[in-house]
Amino acid sequence: MSLYNRSDLQTLSEQVQRSAVKSAPEILQKSFLNFSETKTYDIFLSHSYRDAPLILGLKQDIESMGFSVYVDWVADAQLDRTKVTKATASLLKIRMRSCKSLLFAHSINSQDSIWMPWELGYFDGIKNGMVAVIPIAEVPTNDVYQGHEYLGLYYYVTKSPNTNHEQTLWVHDNKSSYIDLKNWLLTGKQPYVRS
């Protein structure tokens, strides 16, 4: 199992754009056109807008595993994330209530986000325990993540190696205690020690 890293996500994003023979904005526009206001999602992907190119690759990779992913600037392109407003907060609350979990895409840009800490706190309050950090490492690294400050309170997510063309995300409490994302979403069970 491994953490996502910046270079792999950039490569994924470029592959998505090449295979679709479309630019990132065109791909995102297509997602916007397919958006439904009443749709429920498996994952609310909380992230820094500065990581938008990486988030495109991450969103596509997670969706390729069969999960539905809400990204605000894809589904709700009219939002202005640079300003904190009651209207934006109200809409994000509605969207978060329609998601089963929140994955907090932690990168070097996360600390500058004005929305991410609020999204994390709100979601954790309404969906007790269905929050995990999905680290985006600067360089390829092992599968252990130690969150800084309050992020260390949450589970973290790793990706299984690509074996037999099947990939899975794992929700960890620590290196030896984990559960696959699908079961976590379905049952809400905590990660457990594997033997």
mmCIF file with all atom_site columns, C-alpha atoms in Angstrom:
data_model
loop_
_atom_site.group_PDB
_atom_site.id
_atom_site.type_symbol
_atom_site.label_atom_id
_atom_site.label_alt_id
_atom_site.label_comp_id
_atom_site.label_asym_id
_atom_site.label_entity_id
_atom_site.label_seq_id
_atom_site.pdbx_PDB_ins_code
_atom_site.Cartn_x
_atom_site.Cartn_y
_atom_site.Cartn_z
_atom_site.occupancy
_atom_site.B_iso_or_equiv
_atom_site.pdbx_formal_charge
_atom_site.auth_seq_id
_atom_site.auth_comp_id
_atom_site.auth_asym_id
_atom_site.auth_atom_id
_atom_site.pdbx_PDB_model_num
ATOM 1   C CA . MET A 1 1   ? 0.000   0.000   0.000   1.00 0.00 ? 1   MET A CA 1
ATOM 2   C CA . SER A 1 2   ? 1.207   3.496   -0.691  1.00 0.00 ? 2   SER A CA 1
ATOM 3   C CA . LEU A 1 3   ? 0.311   7.124   -0.266  1.00 0.00 ? 3   LEU A CA 1
ATOM 4   C CA . TYR A 1 4   ? -0.659  9.216   -3.263  1.00 0.00 ? 4   TYR A CA 1
ATOM 5   C CA . ASN A 1 5   ? 2.124   11.531  -4.373  1.00 0.00 ? 5   ASN A CA 1
ATOM 6   C CA . ARG A 1 6   ? 2.223   14.739  -6.394  1.00 0.00 ? 6   ARG A CA 1
ATOM 7   C CA . SER A 1 7   ? 4.027   13.351  -9.460  1.00 0.00 ? 7   SER A CA 1
ATOM 8   C CA . ASP A 1 8   ? 1.718   10.321  -9.764  1.00 0.00 ? 8   ASP A CA 1
ATOM 9   C CA . LEU A 1 9   ? -1.362  12.542  -9.552  1.00 0.00 ? 9   LEU A CA 1
ATOM 10  C CA . GLN A 1 10  ? 0.050   14.915  -12.184 1.00 0.00 ? 10  GLN A CA 1
ATOM 11  C CA . THR A 1 11  ? 0.624   11.912  -14.453 1.00 0.00 ? 11  THR A CA 1
ATOM 12  C CA . LEU A 1 12  ? -2.925  10.641  -13.824 1.00 0.00 ? 12  LEU A CA 1
ATOM 13  C CA . SER A 1 13  ? -4.362  14.057  -14.613 1.00 0.00 ? 13  SER A CA 1
ATOM 14  C CA . GLU A 1 14  ? -2.371  14.256  -17.856 1.00 0.00 ? 14  GLU A CA 1
ATOM 15  C CA . GLN A 1 15  ? -3.485  10.731  -18.841 1.00 0.00 ? 15  GLN A CA 1
ATOM 16  C CA . VAL A 1 16  ? -7.122  11.622  -18.234 1.00 0.00 ? 16  VAL A CA 1
ATOM 17  C CA . GLN A 1 17  ? -6.774  14.695  -20.424 1.00 0.00 ? 17  GLN A CA 1
ATOM 18  C CA . ARG A 1 18  ? -4.919  12.820  -23.205 1.00 0.00 ? 18  ARG A CA 1
ATOM 19  C CA . SER A 1 19  ? -7.266  9.838   -23.251 1.00 0.00 ? 19  SER A CA 1
ATOM 20  C CA . ALA A 1 20  ? -10.281 12.096  -23.456 1.00 0.00 ? 20  ALA A CA 1
ATOM 21  C CA . VAL A 1 21  ? -8.528  14.348  -25.985 1.00 0.00 ? 21  VAL A CA 1
ATOM 22  C CA . LYS A 1 22  ? -9.898  17.183  -23.924 1.00 0.00 ? 22  LYS A CA 1
ATOM 23  C CA . SER A 1 23  ? -8.444  19.760  -21.612 1.00 0.00 ? 23  SER A CA 1
ATOM 24  C CA . ALA A 1 24  ? -9.034  19.739  -17.860 1.00 0.00 ? 24  ALA A CA 1
ATOM 25  C CA . PRO A 1 25  ? -11.669 22.514  -18.152 1.00 0.00 ? 25  PRO A CA 1
ATOM 26  C CA . GLU A 1 26  ? -13.552 20.514  -20.826 1.00 0.00 ? 26  GLU A CA 1
ATOM 27  C CA . ILE A 1 27  ? -13.495 17.367  -18.688 1.00 0.00 ? 27  ILE A CA 1
ATOM 28  C CA . LEU A 1 28  ? -14.708 19.309  -15.690 1.00 0.00 ? 28  LEU A CA 1
ATOM 29  C CA . GLN A 1 29  ? -17.439 20.979  -17.749 1.00 0.00 ? 29  GLN A CA 1
ATOM 30  C CA . LYS A 1 30  ? -18.692 17.526  -18.796 1.00 0.00 ? 30  LYS A CA 1
ATOM 31  C CA . SER A 1 31  ? -18.812 16.504  -15.123 1.00 0.00 ? 31  SER A CA 1
ATOM 32  C CA . PHE A 1 32  ? -20.727 19.696  -14.367 1.00 0.00 ? 32  PHE A CA 1
ATOM 33  C CA . LEU A 1 33  ? -23.308 18.913  -17.068 1.00 0.00 ? 33  LEU A CA 1
ATOM 34  C CA . ASN A 1 34  ? -23.822 15.428  -15.570 1.00 0.00 ? 34  ASN A CA 1
ATOM 35  C CA . PHE A 1 35  ? -24.334 16.839  -12.071 1.00 0.00 ? 35  PHE A CA 1
ATOM 36  C CA . SER A 1 36  ? -27.618 16.274  -10.279 1.00 0.00 ? 36  SER A CA 1
ATOM 37  C CA . GLU A 1 37  ? -28.687 18.382  -7.307  1.00 0.00 ? 37  GLU A CA 1
ATOM 38  C CA . THR A 1 38  ? -30.249 15.371  -5.578  1.00 0.00 ? 38  THR A CA 1
ATOM 39  C CA . LYS A 1 39  ? -27.425 12.912  -6.241  1.00 0.00 ? 39  LYS A CA 1
ATOM 40  C CA . THR A 1 40  ? -25.679 11.315  -3.302  1.00 0.00 ? 40  THR A CA 1
ATOM 41  C CA . TYR A 1 41  ? -21.946 10.706  -3.307  1.00 0.00 ? 41  TYR A CA 1
ATOM 42  C CA . ASP A 1 42  ? -19.610 8.296   -1.589  1.00 0.00 ? 42  ASP A CA 1
ATOM 43  C CA . ILE A 1 43  ? -16.965 10.965  -1.048  1.00 0.00 ? 43  ILE A CA 1
ATOM 44  C CA . PHE A 1 44  ? -16.819 14.705  -0.471  1.00 0.00 ? 44  PHE A CA 1
ATOM 45  C CA . LEU A 1 45  ? -13.264 15.541  -1.554  1.00 0.00 ? 45  LEU A CA 1
ATOM 46  C CA . SER A 1 46  ? -12.033 18.438  0.584   1.00 0.00 ? 46  SER A CA 1
ATOM 47  C CA . HIS A 1 47  ? -8.952  20.050  -0.961  1.00 0.00 ? 47  HIS A CA 1
ATOM 48  C CA . SER A 1 48  ? -7.062  23.226  -1.705  1.00 0.00 ? 48  SER A CA 1
ATOM 49  C CA . TYR A 1 49  ? -8.107  24.822  -4.980  1.00 0.00 ? 49  TYR A CA 1
ATOM 50  C CA . ARG A 1 50  ? -4.384  25.365  -5.635  1.00 0.00 ? 50  ARG A CA 1
ATOM 51  C CA . ASP A 1 51  ? -4.198  21.579  -6.100  1.00 0.00 ? 51  ASP A CA 1
ATOM 52  C CA . ALA A 1 52  ? -6.876  21.569  -8.831  1.00 0.00 ? 52  ALA A CA 1
ATOM 53  C CA . PRO A 1 53  ? -4.739  19.752  -11.452 1.00 0.00 ? 53  PRO A CA 1
ATOM 54  C CA . LEU A 1 54  ? -3.855  17.053  -8.918  1.00 0.00 ? 54  LEU A CA 1
ATOM 55  C CA . ILE A 1 55  ? -7.446  16.785  -7.726  1.00 0.00 ? 55  ILE A CA 1
ATOM 56  C CA . LEU A 1 56  ? -8.577  16.025  -11.285 1.00 0.00 ? 56  LEU A CA 1
ATOM 57  C CA . GLY A 1 57  ? -6.248  12.993  -11.323 1.00 0.00 ? 57  GLY A CA 1
ATOM 58  C CA . LEU A 1 58  ? -7.257  11.957  -7.798  1.00 0.00 ? 58  LEU A CA 1
ATOM 59  C CA . LYS A 1 59  ? -10.974 12.258  -8.570  1.00 0.00 ? 59  LYS A CA 1
ATOM 60  C CA . GLN A 1 60  ? -10.624 10.194  -11.737 1.00 0.00 ? 60  GLN A CA 1
ATOM 61  C CA . ASP A 1 61  ? -8.533  7.535   -9.968  1.00 0.00 ? 61  ASP A CA 1
ATOM 62  C CA . ILE A 1 62  ? -11.027 7.151   -7.120  1.00 0.00 ? 62  ILE A CA 1
ATOM 63  C CA . GLU A 1 63  ? -13.947 7.061   -9.552  1.00 0.00 ? 63  GLU A CA 1
ATOM 64  C CA . SER A 1 64  ? -12.175 4.348   -11.574 1.00 0.00 ? 64  SER A CA 1
ATOM 65  C CA . MET A 1 65  ? -12.440 2.182   -8.434  1.00 0.00 ? 65  MET A CA 1
ATOM 66  C CA . GLY A 1 66  ? -16.229 2.547   -8.475  1.00 0.00 ? 66  GLY A CA 1
ATOM 67  C CA . PHE A 1 67  ? -16.744 5.390   -6.004  1.00 0.00 ? 67  PHE A CA 1
ATOM 68  C CA . SER A 1 68  ? -18.656 8.605   -6.655  1.00 0.00 ? 68  SER A CA 1
ATOM 69  C CA . VAL A 1 69  ? -16.776 11.790  -5.771  1.00 0.00 ? 69  VAL A CA 1
ATOM 70  C CA . TYR A 1 70  ? -18.089 15.303  -5.155  1.00 0.00 ? 70  TYR A CA 1
ATOM 71  C CA . VAL A 1 71  ? -15.669 18.130  -5.996  1.00 0.00 ? 71  VAL A CA 1
ATOM 72  C CA . ASP A 1 72  ? -17.227 21.542  -5.450  1.00 0.00 ? 72  ASP A CA 1
ATOM 73  C CA . TRP A 1 73  ? -15.685 23.450  -8.379  1.00 0.00 ? 73  TRP A CA 1
ATOM 74  C CA . VAL A 1 74  ? -16.712 20.613  -10.722 1.00 0.00 ? 74  VAL A CA 1
ATOM 75  C CA . ALA A 1 75  ? -20.293 20.164  -9.561  1.00 0.00 ? 75  ALA A CA 1
ATOM 76  C CA . ASP A 1 76  ? -20.942 23.728  -8.406  1.00 0.00 ? 76  ASP A CA 1
ATOM 77  C CA . ALA A 1 77  ? -18.795 25.821  -10.726 1.00 0.00 ? 77  ALA A CA 1
ATOM 78  C CA . GLN A 1 78  ? -20.650 28.982  -9.697  1.00 0.00 ? 78  GLN A CA 1
ATOM 79  C CA . LEU A 1 79  ? -19.094 28.952  -6.215  1.00 0.00 ? 79  LEU A CA 1
ATOM 80  C CA . ASP A 1 80  ? -16.383 31.465  -5.418  1.00 0.00 ? 80  ASP A CA 1
ATOM 81  C CA . ARG A 1 81  ? -14.027 29.644  -3.067  1.00 0.00 ? 81  ARG A CA 1
ATOM 82  C CA . THR A 1 82  ? -11.891 32.743  -2.557  1.00 0.00 ? 82  THR A CA 1
ATOM 83  C CA . LYS A 1 83  ? -14.553 34.357  -0.360  1.00 0.00 ? 83  LYS A CA 1
ATOM 84  C CA . VAL A 1 84  ? -16.260 33.015  2.719   1.00 0.00 ? 84  VAL A CA 1
ATOM 85  C CA . THR A 1 85  ? -19.975 33.718  2.353   1.00 0.00 ? 85  THR A CA 1
ATOM 86  C CA . LYS A 1 86  ? -23.100 32.369  4.016   1.00 0.00 ? 86  LYS A CA 1
ATOM 87  C CA . ALA A 1 87  ? -24.466 31.309  0.630   1.00 0.00 ? 87  ALA A CA 1
ATOM 88  C CA . THR A 1 88  ? -21.390 29.232  -0.190  1.00 0.00 ? 88  THR A CA 1
ATOM 89  C CA . ALA A 1 89  ? -21.353 27.702  3.301   1.00 0.00 ? 89  ALA A CA 1
ATOM 90  C CA . SER A 1 90  ? -25.060 26.829  3.027   1.00 0.00 ? 90  SER A CA 1
ATOM 91  C CA . LEU A 1 91  ? -24.587 25.104  -0.319  1.00 0.00 ? 91  LEU A CA 1
ATOM 92  C CA . LEU A 1 92  ? -21.541 23.183  0.917   1.00 0.00 ? 92  LEU A CA 1
ATOM 93  C CA . LYS A 1 93  ? -23.540 22.014  3.955   1.00 0.00 ? 93  LYS A CA 1
ATOM 94  C CA . ILE A 1 94  ? -26.229 20.652  1.643   1.00 0.00 ? 94  ILE A CA 1
ATOM 95  C CA . ARG A 1 95  ? -23.605 18.857  -0.464  1.00 0.00 ? 95  ARG A CA 1
ATOM 96  C CA . MET A 1 96  ? -21.826 17.434  2.591   1.00 0.00 ? 96  MET A CA 1
ATOM 97  C CA . ARG A 1 97  ? -25.103 16.017  3.919   1.00 0.00 ? 97  ARG A CA 1
ATOM 98  C CA . SER A 1 98  ? -25.492 14.175  0.590   1.00 0.00 ? 98  SER A CA 1
ATOM 99  C CA . CYS A 1 99  ? -22.066 12.487  0.936   1.00 0.00 ? 99  CYS A CA 1
ATOM 100 C CA . LYS A 1 100 ? -21.241 9.342   2.934   1.00 0.00 ? 100 LYS A CA 1
ATOM 101 C CA . SER A 1 101 ? -17.685 10.369  3.819   1.00 0.00 ? 101 SER A CA 1
ATOM 102 C CA . LEU A 1 102 ? -15.174 13.186  3.591   1.00 0.00 ? 102 LEU A CA 1
ATOM 103 C CA . LEU A 1 103 ? -11.636 12.654  2.370   1.00 0.00 ? 103 LEU A CA 1
ATOM 104 C CA . PHE A 1 104 ? -9.336  15.534  3.297   1.00 0.00 ? 104 PHE A CA 1
ATOM 105 C CA . ALA A 1 105 ? -6.689  15.813  0.531   1.00 0.00 ? 105 ALA A CA 1
ATOM 106 C CA . HIS A 1 106 ? -3.734  16.958  2.618   1.00 0.00 ? 106 HIS A CA 1
ATOM 107 C CA . SER A 1 107 ? -0.945  18.640  0.629   1.00 0.00 ? 107 SER A CA 1
ATOM 108 C CA . ILE A 1 108 ? 1.497   21.481  1.138   1.00 0.00 ? 108 ILE A CA 1
ATOM 109 C CA . ASN A 1 109 ? -1.286  23.821  -0.034  1.00 0.00 ? 109 ASN A CA 1
ATOM 110 C CA . SER A 1 110 ? -3.831  22.653  2.570   1.00 0.00 ? 110 SER A CA 1
ATOM 111 C CA . GLN A 1 111 ? -2.537  24.943  5.297   1.00 0.00 ? 111 GLN A CA 1
ATOM 112 C CA . ASP A 1 112 ? -3.504  27.986  3.223   1.00 0.00 ? 112 ASP A CA 1
ATOM 113 C CA . SER A 1 113 ? -7.048  26.831  2.515   1.00 0.00 ? 113 SER A CA 1
ATOM 114 C CA . ILE A 1 114 ? -9.778  28.907  4.127   1.00 0.00 ? 114 ILE A CA 1
ATOM 115 C CA . TRP A 1 115 ? -12.401 26.198  3.582   1.00 0.00 ? 115 TRP A CA 1
ATOM 116 C CA . MET A 1 116 ? -10.745 22.872  4.378   1.00 0.00 ? 116 MET A CA 1
ATOM 117 C CA . PRO A 1 117 ? -10.651 23.124  8.199   1.00 0.00 ? 117 PRO A CA 1
ATOM 118 C CA . TRP A 1 118 ? -14.269 24.278  8.233   1.00 0.00 ? 118 TRP A CA 1
ATOM 119 C CA . GLU A 1 119 ? -15.364 21.417  5.922   1.00 0.00 ? 119 GLU A CA 1
ATOM 120 C CA . LEU A 1 120 ? -13.521 18.877  8.064   1.00 0.00 ? 120 LEU A CA 1
ATOM 121 C CA . GLY A 1 121 ? -15.055 20.120  11.306  1.00 0.00 ? 121 GLY A CA 1
ATOM 122 C CA . TYR A 1 122 ? -18.569 20.436  9.916   1.00 0.00 ? 122 TYR A CA 1
ATOM 123 C CA . PHE A 1 123 ? -18.529 17.029  8.272   1.00 0.00 ? 123 PHE A CA 1
ATOM 124 C CA . ASP A 1 124 ? -17.078 15.292  11.323  1.00 0.00 ? 124 ASP A CA 1
ATOM 125 C CA . GLY A 1 125 ? -19.851 16.856  13.385  1.00 0.00 ? 125 GLY A CA 1
ATOM 126 C CA . ILE A 1 126 ? -22.674 15.613  11.166  1.00 0.00 ? 126 ILE A CA 1
ATOM 127 C CA . LYS A 1 127 ? -21.244 12.218  10.132  1.00 0.00 ? 127 LYS A CA 1
ATOM 128 C CA . ASN A 1 128 ? -19.322 11.207  13.235  1.00 0.00 ? 128 ASN A CA 1
ATOM 129 C CA . GLY A 1 129 ? -16.286 9.149   12.260  1.00 0.00 ? 129 GLY A CA 1
ATOM 130 C CA . MET A 1 130 ? -16.693 9.116   8.478   1.00 0.00 ? 130 MET A CA 1
ATOM 131 C CA . VAL A 1 131 ? -13.694 11.367  7.882   1.00 0.00 ? 131 VAL A CA 1
ATOM 132 C CA . ALA A 1 132 ? -10.209 10.405  6.707   1.00 0.00 ? 132 ALA A CA 1
ATOM 133 C CA . VAL A 1 133 ? -7.112  12.209  5.451   1.00 0.00 ? 133 VAL A CA 1
ATOM 134 C CA . ILE A 1 134 ? -5.860  11.321  1.979   1.00 0.00 ? 134 ILE A CA 1
ATOM 135 C CA . PRO A 1 135 ? -2.239  12.485  2.062   1.00 0.00 ? 135 PRO A CA 1
ATOM 136 C CA . ILE A 1 136 ? -0.629  13.833  -1.105  1.00 0.00 ? 136 ILE A CA 1
ATOM 137 C CA . ALA A 1 137 ? 3.082   13.372  -0.540  1.00 0.00 ? 137 ALA A CA 1
ATOM 138 C CA . GLU A 1 138 ? 5.596   15.568  -2.340  1.00 0.00 ? 138 GLU A CA 1
ATOM 139 C CA . VAL A 1 139 ? 7.661   12.518  -3.302  1.00 0.00 ? 139 VAL A CA 1
ATOM 140 C CA . PRO A 1 140 ? 6.882   8.786   -3.360  1.00 0.00 ? 140 PRO A CA 1
ATOM 141 C CA . THR A 1 141 ? 6.986   7.471   0.183   1.00 0.00 ? 141 THR A CA 1
ATOM 142 C CA . ASN A 1 142 ? 5.956   4.518   2.333   1.00 0.00 ? 142 ASN A CA 1
ATOM 143 C CA . ASP A 1 143 ? 2.411   3.889   3.462   1.00 0.00 ? 143 ASP A CA 1
ATOM 144 C CA . VAL A 1 144 ? 2.673   5.501   6.890   1.00 0.00 ? 144 VAL A CA 1
ATOM 145 C CA . TYR A 1 145 ? 1.155   8.909   7.510   1.00 0.00 ? 145 TYR A CA 1
ATOM 146 C CA . GLN A 1 146 ? 1.448   10.868  10.710  1.00 0.00 ? 146 GLN A CA 1
ATOM 147 C CA . GLY A 1 147 ? -0.937  13.784  10.616  1.00 0.00 ? 147 GLY A CA 1
ATOM 148 C CA . HIS A 1 148 ? 0.119   17.147  11.946  1.00 0.00 ? 148 HIS A CA 1
ATOM 149 C CA . GLU A 1 149 ? -1.816  18.621  14.845  1.00 0.00 ? 149 GLU A CA 1
ATOM 150 C CA . TYR A 1 150 ? -5.548  17.885  14.545  1.00 0.00 ? 150 TYR A CA 1
ATOM 151 C CA . LEU A 1 151 ? -5.124  15.809  11.353  1.00 0.00 ? 151 LEU A CA 1
ATOM 152 C CA . GLY A 1 152 ? -3.484  13.114  13.479  1.00 0.00 ? 152 GLY A CA 1
ATOM 153 C CA . LEU A 1 153 ? -6.896  12.521  15.081  1.00 0.00 ? 153 LEU A CA 1
ATOM 154 C CA . TYR A 1 154 ? -8.302  11.107  11.851  1.00 0.00 ? 154 TYR A CA 1
ATOM 155 C CA . TYR A 1 155 ? -7.837  7.949   9.846   1.00 0.00 ? 155 TYR A CA 1
ATOM 156 C CA . TYR A 1 156 ? -5.711  8.147   6.702   1.00 0.00 ? 156 TYR A CA 1
ATOM 157 C CA . VAL A 1 157 ? -6.075  6.566   3.264   1.00 0.00 ? 157 VAL A CA 1
ATOM 158 C CA . THR A 1 158 ? -3.612  4.584   1.175   1.00 0.00 ? 158 THR A CA 1
ATOM 159 C CA . LYS A 1 159 ? -3.895  2.983   -2.233  1.00 0.00 ? 159 LYS A CA 1
ATOM 160 C CA . SER A 1 160 ? -3.203  -0.681  -2.873  1.00 0.00 ? 160 SER A CA 1
ATOM 161 C CA . PRO A 1 161 ? -0.713  -1.653  -5.541  1.00 0.00 ? 161 PRO A CA 1
ATOM 162 C CA . ASN A 1 162 ? -2.167  -2.265  -8.977  1.00 0.00 ? 162 ASN A CA 1
ATOM 163 C CA . THR A 1 163 ? -2.482  -6.053  -9.003  1.00 0.00 ? 163 THR A CA 1
ATOM 164 C CA . ASN A 1 164 ? -4.667  -7.773  -11.581 1.00 0.00 ? 164 ASN A CA 1
ATOM 165 C CA . HIS A 1 165 ? -5.894  -4.318  -12.623 1.00 0.00 ? 165 HIS A CA 1
ATOM 166 C CA . GLU A 1 166 ? -7.843  -3.984  -9.387  1.00 0.00 ? 166 GLU A CA 1
ATOM 167 C CA . GLN A 1 167 ? -6.993  -1.167  -7.042  1.00 0.00 ? 167 GLN A CA 1
ATOM 168 C CA . THR A 1 168 ? -8.494  -0.423  -3.681  1.00 0.00 ? 168 THR A CA 1
ATOM 169 C CA . LEU A 1 169 ? -8.281  2.361   -1.157  1.00 0.00 ? 169 LEU A CA 1
ATOM 170 C CA . TRP A 1 170 ? -7.611  1.447   2.462   1.00 0.00 ? 170 TRP A CA 1
ATOM 171 C CA . VAL A 1 171 ? -8.650  3.448   5.522   1.00 0.00 ? 171 VAL A CA 1
ATOM 172 C CA . HIS A 1 172 ? -5.988  3.197   8.251   1.00 0.00 ? 172 HIS A CA 1
ATOM 173 C CA . ASP A 1 173 ? -5.799  3.956   11.919  1.00 0.00 ? 173 ASP A CA 1
ATOM 174 C CA . ASN A 1 174 ? -2.133  2.939   11.812  1.00 0.00 ? 174 ASN A CA 1
ATOM 175 C CA . LYS A 1 175 ? 0.090   0.730   9.638   1.00 0.00 ? 175 LYS A CA 1
ATOM 176 C CA . SER A 1 176 ? -1.391  -2.560  10.869  1.00 0.00 ? 176 SER A CA 1
ATOM 177 C CA . SER A 1 177 ? -4.985  -1.465  11.479  1.00 0.00 ? 177 SER A CA 1
ATOM 178 C CA . TYR A 1 178 ? -7.044  -0.837  8.338   1.00 0.00 ? 178 TYR A CA 1
ATOM 179 C CA . ILE A 1 179 ? -10.246 -1.585  6.404   1.00 0.00 ? 179 ILE A CA 1
ATOM 180 C CA . ASP A 1 180 ? -11.027 -1.251  2.705   1.00 0.00 ? 180 ASP A CA 1
ATOM 181 C CA . LEU A 1 181 ? -12.875 1.926   1.783   1.00 0.00 ? 181 LEU A CA 1
ATOM 182 C CA . LYS A 1 182 ? -15.891 0.088   0.376   1.00 0.00 ? 182 LYS A CA 1
ATOM 183 C CA . ASN A 1 183 ? -16.545 -1.743  3.661   1.00 0.00 ? 183 ASN A CA 1
ATOM 184 C CA . TRP A 1 184 ? -15.877 1.397   5.668   1.00 0.00 ? 184 TRP A CA 1
ATOM 185 C CA . LEU A 1 185 ? -18.510 3.273   3.639   1.00 0.00 ? 185 LEU A CA 1
ATOM 186 C CA . LEU A 1 186 ? -21.047 0.436   3.840   1.00 0.00 ? 186 LEU A CA 1
ATOM 187 C CA . THR A 1 187 ? -20.664 -0.489  7.492   1.00 0.00 ? 187 THR A CA 1
ATOM 188 C CA . GLY A 1 188 ? -18.981 2.456   9.215   1.00 0.00 ? 188 GLY A CA 1
ATOM 189 C CA . LYS A 1 189 ? -16.688 -0.060  10.951  1.00 0.00 ? 189 LYS A CA 1
ATOM 190 C CA . GLN A 1 190 ? -13.405 1.183   12.314  1.00 0.00 ? 190 GLN A CA 1
ATOM 191 C CA . PRO A 1 191 ? -10.089 -0.057  10.900  1.00 0.00 ? 191 PRO A CA 1
ATOM 192 C CA . TYR A 1 192 ? -8.931  -3.261  12.606  1.00 0.00 ? 192 TYR A CA 1
ATOM 193 C CA . VAL A 1 193 ? -5.698  -5.209  12.938  1.00 0.00 ? 193 VAL A CA 1
ATOM 194 C CA . ARG A 1 194 ? -5.155  -7.609  10.056  1.00 0.00 ? 194 ARG A CA 1
ATOM 195 C CA . SER A 1 195 ? -3.544  -10.968 10.699  1.00 0.00 ? 195 SER A CA 1
#
